[in-house]
Short mmCIF file of C-alpha atoms in Angstrom, two decimals:
data_model
loop_
_atom_site.label_atom_id
_atom_site.label_comp_id
_atom_site.label_asym_id
_atom_site.label_seq_id
_atom_site.Cartn_x
_atom_site.Cartn_y
_atom_site.Cartn_z
CA UNK A 183 -20.71 -3.36 0.69
CA UNK A 184 -17.52 -4.84 2.15
CA UNK A 185 -16.40 -3.72 5.54
CA UNK A 186 -16.12 -4.24 9.24
CA UNK A 187 -19.18 -3.97 11.46
CA UNK A 188 -18.93 -3.39 15.18
CA UNK A 189 -21.83 -3.47 17.57
CA UNK A 190 -23.11 -2.02 19.71
CA UNK A 191 -21.94 1.52 19.02
CA UNK A 192 -22.53 2.55 22.64
CA UNK A 193 -22.73 0.30 25.66
CA UNK A 194 -23.23 1.01 29.34
CA UNK A 195 -22.30 -1.52 31.95
CA UNK A 196 -22.47 -1.76 35.68
CA UNK A 197 -19.37 -2.71 37.57
CA UNK A 198 -19.01 -6.45 37.93
CA UNK A 199 -20.73 -7.30 34.65
CA UNK A 200 -19.16 -8.91 31.62
CA UNK A 201 -19.99 -7.45 28.22
CA UNK A 202 -19.29 -8.72 24.73
CA UNK A 203 -18.50 -6.48 21.77
CA UNK A 204 -19.24 -7.87 18.35
CA UNK A 205 -16.97 -7.55 15.29
CA UNK A 206 -17.88 -8.98 11.89
CA UNK A 207 -15.99 -8.54 8.61
CA UNK A 208 -16.89 -9.56 5.06
CA UNK A 209 -13.51 -8.65 3.56
CA UNK A 210 -12.28 -12.25 3.62
CA UNK A 211 -9.36 -11.16 5.79
CA UNK A 212 -7.39 -13.73 7.75
CA UNK A 213 -6.19 -11.41 10.49
CA UNK A 214 -8.39 -9.59 12.99
CA UNK A 215 -7.43 -7.30 15.83
CA UNK A 216 -8.91 -5.56 18.86
CA UNK A 217 -7.51 -2.25 20.01
CA UNK A 218 -8.31 0.04 22.87
CA UNK A 219 -8.17 3.81 22.36
CA UNK A 220 -7.87 6.25 25.25
CA UNK A 221 -7.54 10.04 24.97
CA UNK A 222 -4.02 11.20 24.21
CA UNK A 223 -2.69 7.69 23.64
CA UNK A 224 -1.98 5.65 20.58
CA UNK A 225 -3.95 2.49 19.91
CA UNK A 226 -3.08 -0.37 22.22
CA UNK A 227 -3.44 -3.97 21.13
CA UNK A 228 -5.67 -6.20 23.23
CA UNK A 229 -5.83 -9.43 21.20
CA UNK A 230 -5.23 -10.50 17.65
CA UNK A 231 -5.97 -13.53 15.54
CA UNK A 232 -4.13 -14.57 12.40
CA UNK A 233 -6.34 -17.56 11.62
CA UNK A 234 -9.53 -19.27 12.73
CA UNK A 235 -9.34 -21.01 16.11
CA UNK A 236 -6.13 -19.25 17.02
CA UNK A 237 -5.48 -15.94 18.80
CA UNK A 238 -2.69 -14.22 20.66
CA UNK A 239 -2.55 -11.79 23.56
CA UNK A 240 -1.56 -8.23 22.83
CA UNK A 241 -0.02 -5.68 25.16
CA UNK A 242 -3.07 -5.19 27.40
CA UNK A 243 -4.94 -8.53 27.33
CA UNK A 244 -5.61 -8.76 31.08
CA UNK A 245 -9.34 -8.62 31.82
CA UNK A 246 -10.32 -9.38 28.22
CA UNK A 247 -11.13 -12.56 26.31
CA UNK A 248 -11.79 -13.38 22.65
CA UNK A 249 -12.79 -16.23 20.39
CA UNK A 250 -12.30 -16.87 16.67
CA UNK A 251 -14.66 -19.66 15.69
CA UNK A 252 -15.36 -18.20 12.26
CA UNK A 253 -13.17 -16.26 9.86
CA UNK A 254 -15.70 -13.44 9.74
CA UNK A 255 -16.18 -12.96 13.48
CA UNK A 256 -13.93 -11.93 16.37
CA UNK A 257 -15.95 -10.98 19.46
CA UNK A 258 -14.32 -9.35 22.47
CA UNK A 259 -15.53 -9.92 26.02
CA UNK A 260 -14.67 -7.29 28.60
CA UNK A 261 -14.76 -9.10 31.90
CA UNK A 262 -15.27 -7.79 35.40
CA UNK A 263 -11.56 -8.36 35.96
CA UNK A 264 -10.71 -5.41 33.71
CA UNK A 265 -9.93 -2.62 36.17
CA UNK A 266 -10.58 0.36 33.92
CA UNK A 267 -12.85 -0.75 31.08
CA UNK A 268 -14.34 2.59 30.07
CA UNK A 269 -12.82 3.26 26.64
CA UNK A 270 -13.34 3.31 22.89
CA UNK A 271 -12.77 -0.12 21.37
CA UNK A 272 -11.75 -0.62 17.77
CA UNK A 273 -11.83 -3.82 15.77
CA UNK A 274 -9.66 -4.13 12.67
CA UNK A 275 -8.87 -6.65 10.00
CA UNK A 276 -6.15 -7.14 7.43
CA UNK A 277 -5.00 -9.52 4.72
CA UNK A 278 -1.63 -10.68 5.96
CA UNK A 279 -0.77 -12.30 2.64
CA UNK A 280 -0.54 -9.13 0.62
CA UNK A 281 -0.42 -5.45 1.30
CA UNK A 282 -0.29 -5.09 5.04
CA UNK A 283 -3.19 -2.66 5.01
CA UNK A 284 -5.33 -2.53 8.12
CA UNK A 285 -8.99 -1.53 8.09
CA UNK A 286 -11.03 -0.48 11.09
CA UNK A 287 -14.64 -0.74 12.17
CA UNK A 288 -16.64 2.21 13.46
CA UNK A 289 -15.77 1.53 17.08
CA UNK A 290 -17.70 0.74 20.25
CA UNK A 291 -17.74 3.06 23.22
CA UNK A 292 -18.06 1.25 26.54
CA UNK A 293 -18.93 3.18 29.67
CA UNK A 294 -18.89 1.56 33.08
CA UNK A 295 -21.27 3.19 35.52
CA UNK B 16 4.49 -2.23 22.77
CA UNK B 17 6.23 0.71 21.23
CA UNK B 18 4.42 3.78 20.00
CA UNK B 19 5.58 5.96 17.18
CA UNK B 20 6.64 9.56 17.77
CA UNK B 21 4.20 11.76 15.90
CA UNK B 22 4.43 15.53 15.58
CA UNK B 23 3.02 18.00 15.94
CA UNK B 24 0.44 16.99 18.52
CA UNK B 25 -1.98 19.64 17.30
CA UNK B 26 -2.24 22.24 14.57
CA UNK B 27 -4.48 25.25 14.08
CA UNK B 28 -4.38 26.56 10.52
CA UNK B 29 -6.28 28.85 8.22
CA UNK B 30 -8.34 27.37 5.44
CA UNK B 31 -6.23 27.13 2.30
CA UNK B 32 -2.94 26.57 4.09
CA UNK B 33 -0.79 23.49 3.64
CA UNK B 34 -0.18 21.07 6.49
CA UNK B 35 2.75 18.78 7.28
CA UNK B 36 3.07 16.13 9.95
CA UNK B 37 5.45 13.27 10.53
CA UNK B 38 6.09 10.07 12.38
CA UNK B 39 9.44 8.75 13.52
CA UNK B 40 10.62 5.56 15.12
CA UNK B 41 13.79 3.91 16.30
CA UNK B 42 12.73 0.78 14.43
CA UNK B 43 12.54 -0.06 10.75
CA UNK B 44 9.11 -0.67 9.26
CA UNK B 45 8.01 -2.51 6.12
CA UNK B 46 4.80 -0.58 5.63
CA UNK B 47 3.59 2.85 6.70
CA UNK B 48 -0.10 3.71 6.88
CA UNK B 49 -1.81 7.05 7.43
CA UNK B 50 -5.32 7.37 8.87
CA UNK B 51 -7.88 10.09 9.60
CA UNK B 52 -10.24 9.71 12.50
CA UNK B 53 -13.30 11.83 13.26
CA UNK B 54 -14.55 12.04 16.87
CA UNK B 55 -16.40 8.91 17.92
CA UNK B 56 -15.70 7.16 14.62
CA UNK B 57 -13.29 4.51 13.42
CA UNK B 58 -10.10 5.51 11.59
CA UNK B 59 -10.22 5.64 7.82
CA UNK B 60 -7.19 4.59 5.80
CA UNK B 61 -5.87 7.46 3.69
CA UNK B 62 -2.60 6.27 2.21
CA UNK B 63 -0.47 3.12 2.36
CA UNK B 64 3.28 3.10 1.64
CA UNK B 65 5.33 -0.01 0.94
CA UNK B 66 8.84 0.96 -0.19
CA UNK B 67 11.56 3.21 1.17
CA UNK B 68 11.48 6.53 -0.65
CA UNK B 69 7.98 5.95 -2.04
CA UNK B 70 5.89 9.07 -2.55
CA UNK B 71 2.13 8.49 -2.89
CA UNK B 72 -0.74 10.92 -3.37
CA UNK B 73 -4.45 10.68 -2.69
CA UNK B 74 -6.11 13.87 -3.87
CA UNK B 75 -4.72 16.73 -1.79
CA UNK B 76 -2.84 14.31 0.44
CA UNK B 77 0.73 13.23 -0.19
CA UNK B 78 2.71 10.84 1.98
CA UNK B 79 6.29 9.63 1.83
CA UNK B 80 8.04 6.54 3.16
CA UNK B 81 11.36 7.73 4.58
CA UNK B 82 14.59 6.48 3.05
CA UNK B 83 15.77 5.10 6.38
CA UNK B 84 12.43 3.25 6.75
CA UNK B 85 12.18 4.77 10.23
CA UNK B 86 9.94 7.68 9.38
CA UNK B 87 7.05 8.89 7.25
CA UNK B 88 5.52 12.22 6.35
CA UNK B 89 2.00 13.33 5.46
CA UNK B 90 1.22 16.59 3.70
CA UNK B 91 -2.20 18.09 3.08
CA UNK B 92 -2.37 20.88 0.53
CA UNK B 93 -4.93 23.69 0.41
CA UNK B 94 -6.73 22.62 3.57
CA UNK B 95 -10.52 22.84 3.78
CA UNK B 96 -12.83 22.73 6.83
CA UNK B 97 -13.66 19.04 6.37
CA UNK B 98 -9.98 18.18 6.87
CA UNK B 99 -10.60 18.68 10.60
CA UNK B 100 -9.87 15.56 12.59
CA UNK B 101 -7.11 13.47 14.07
CA UNK B 102 -4.49 12.03 11.76
CA UNK B 103 -2.29 9.20 12.85
CA UNK B 104 0.36 6.98 11.41
CA UNK B 105 0.87 3.26 11.72
CA UNK B 106 3.92 1.17 10.97
CA UNK B 107 3.97 -2.53 10.23
CA UNK B 108 6.78 -4.92 10.99
CA UNK B 109 6.16 -8.64 10.89
CA UNK B 110 2.57 -9.12 12.00
CA UNK B 111 2.51 -6.21 14.39
CA UNK B 112 1.21 -2.70 13.85
CA UNK B 113 2.49 0.24 15.88
CA UNK B 114 0.67 3.54 16.08
CA UNK B 115 1.41 7.22 16.52
CA UNK B 116 -0.46 9.24 19.12
CA UNK B 117 -2.07 11.42 16.52
CA UNK B 118 -2.06 15.00 15.22
CA UNK B 119 -5.22 16.97 15.91
CA UNK B 120 -5.94 19.31 13.00
CA UNK B 121 -8.22 22.32 13.29
CA UNK B 122 -8.98 24.34 10.16
CA UNK B 123 -10.21 27.86 10.70
CA UNK B 124 -12.52 29.08 7.90
#
């Protein structure tokens, strides 16, 4: 089945540790995105990538890093520099050449202890 | 980045009632998307709209792309308990998506 797979679903981290969230898509989409979702707020863009080996900062990129070495994969690292990392993280992908539709993964909930 | 104005924030309705919600913006969008999100899950795309004035249905759901291209509406007819969740809109301009803050829908059996 085609789709977007995020892992892990739940992750606990101690303060000062870096963690990496995985995002894989088999939809052959060029564009991939990472969003952060907090209660009562709309989705906020962390990073996005329109093509392999290229990515751009979103509105809240500080304390996060990404890579796009393969079209299918767009991992997000939450570094110790991120002041308030506890949140629900959503990966998404879209085909920028046609419809503009955006599809999301199941999400990863990160809790910093 | 800008967020879209979505209303109402929450709705409590009886099963069988119709539901309406909307999103507005000060900016023009090329595409409007509507999603449903269950707690702890990723959003699921319900309807996509591409042209001003477009009216599109998906089962009991109907959405419209506003004529001014600055707003969109979602209607759910004859609500059922499984309609419970958070609905939010997204607008696309260029390569950027902007999102509403969501409407929380509770359906009372």
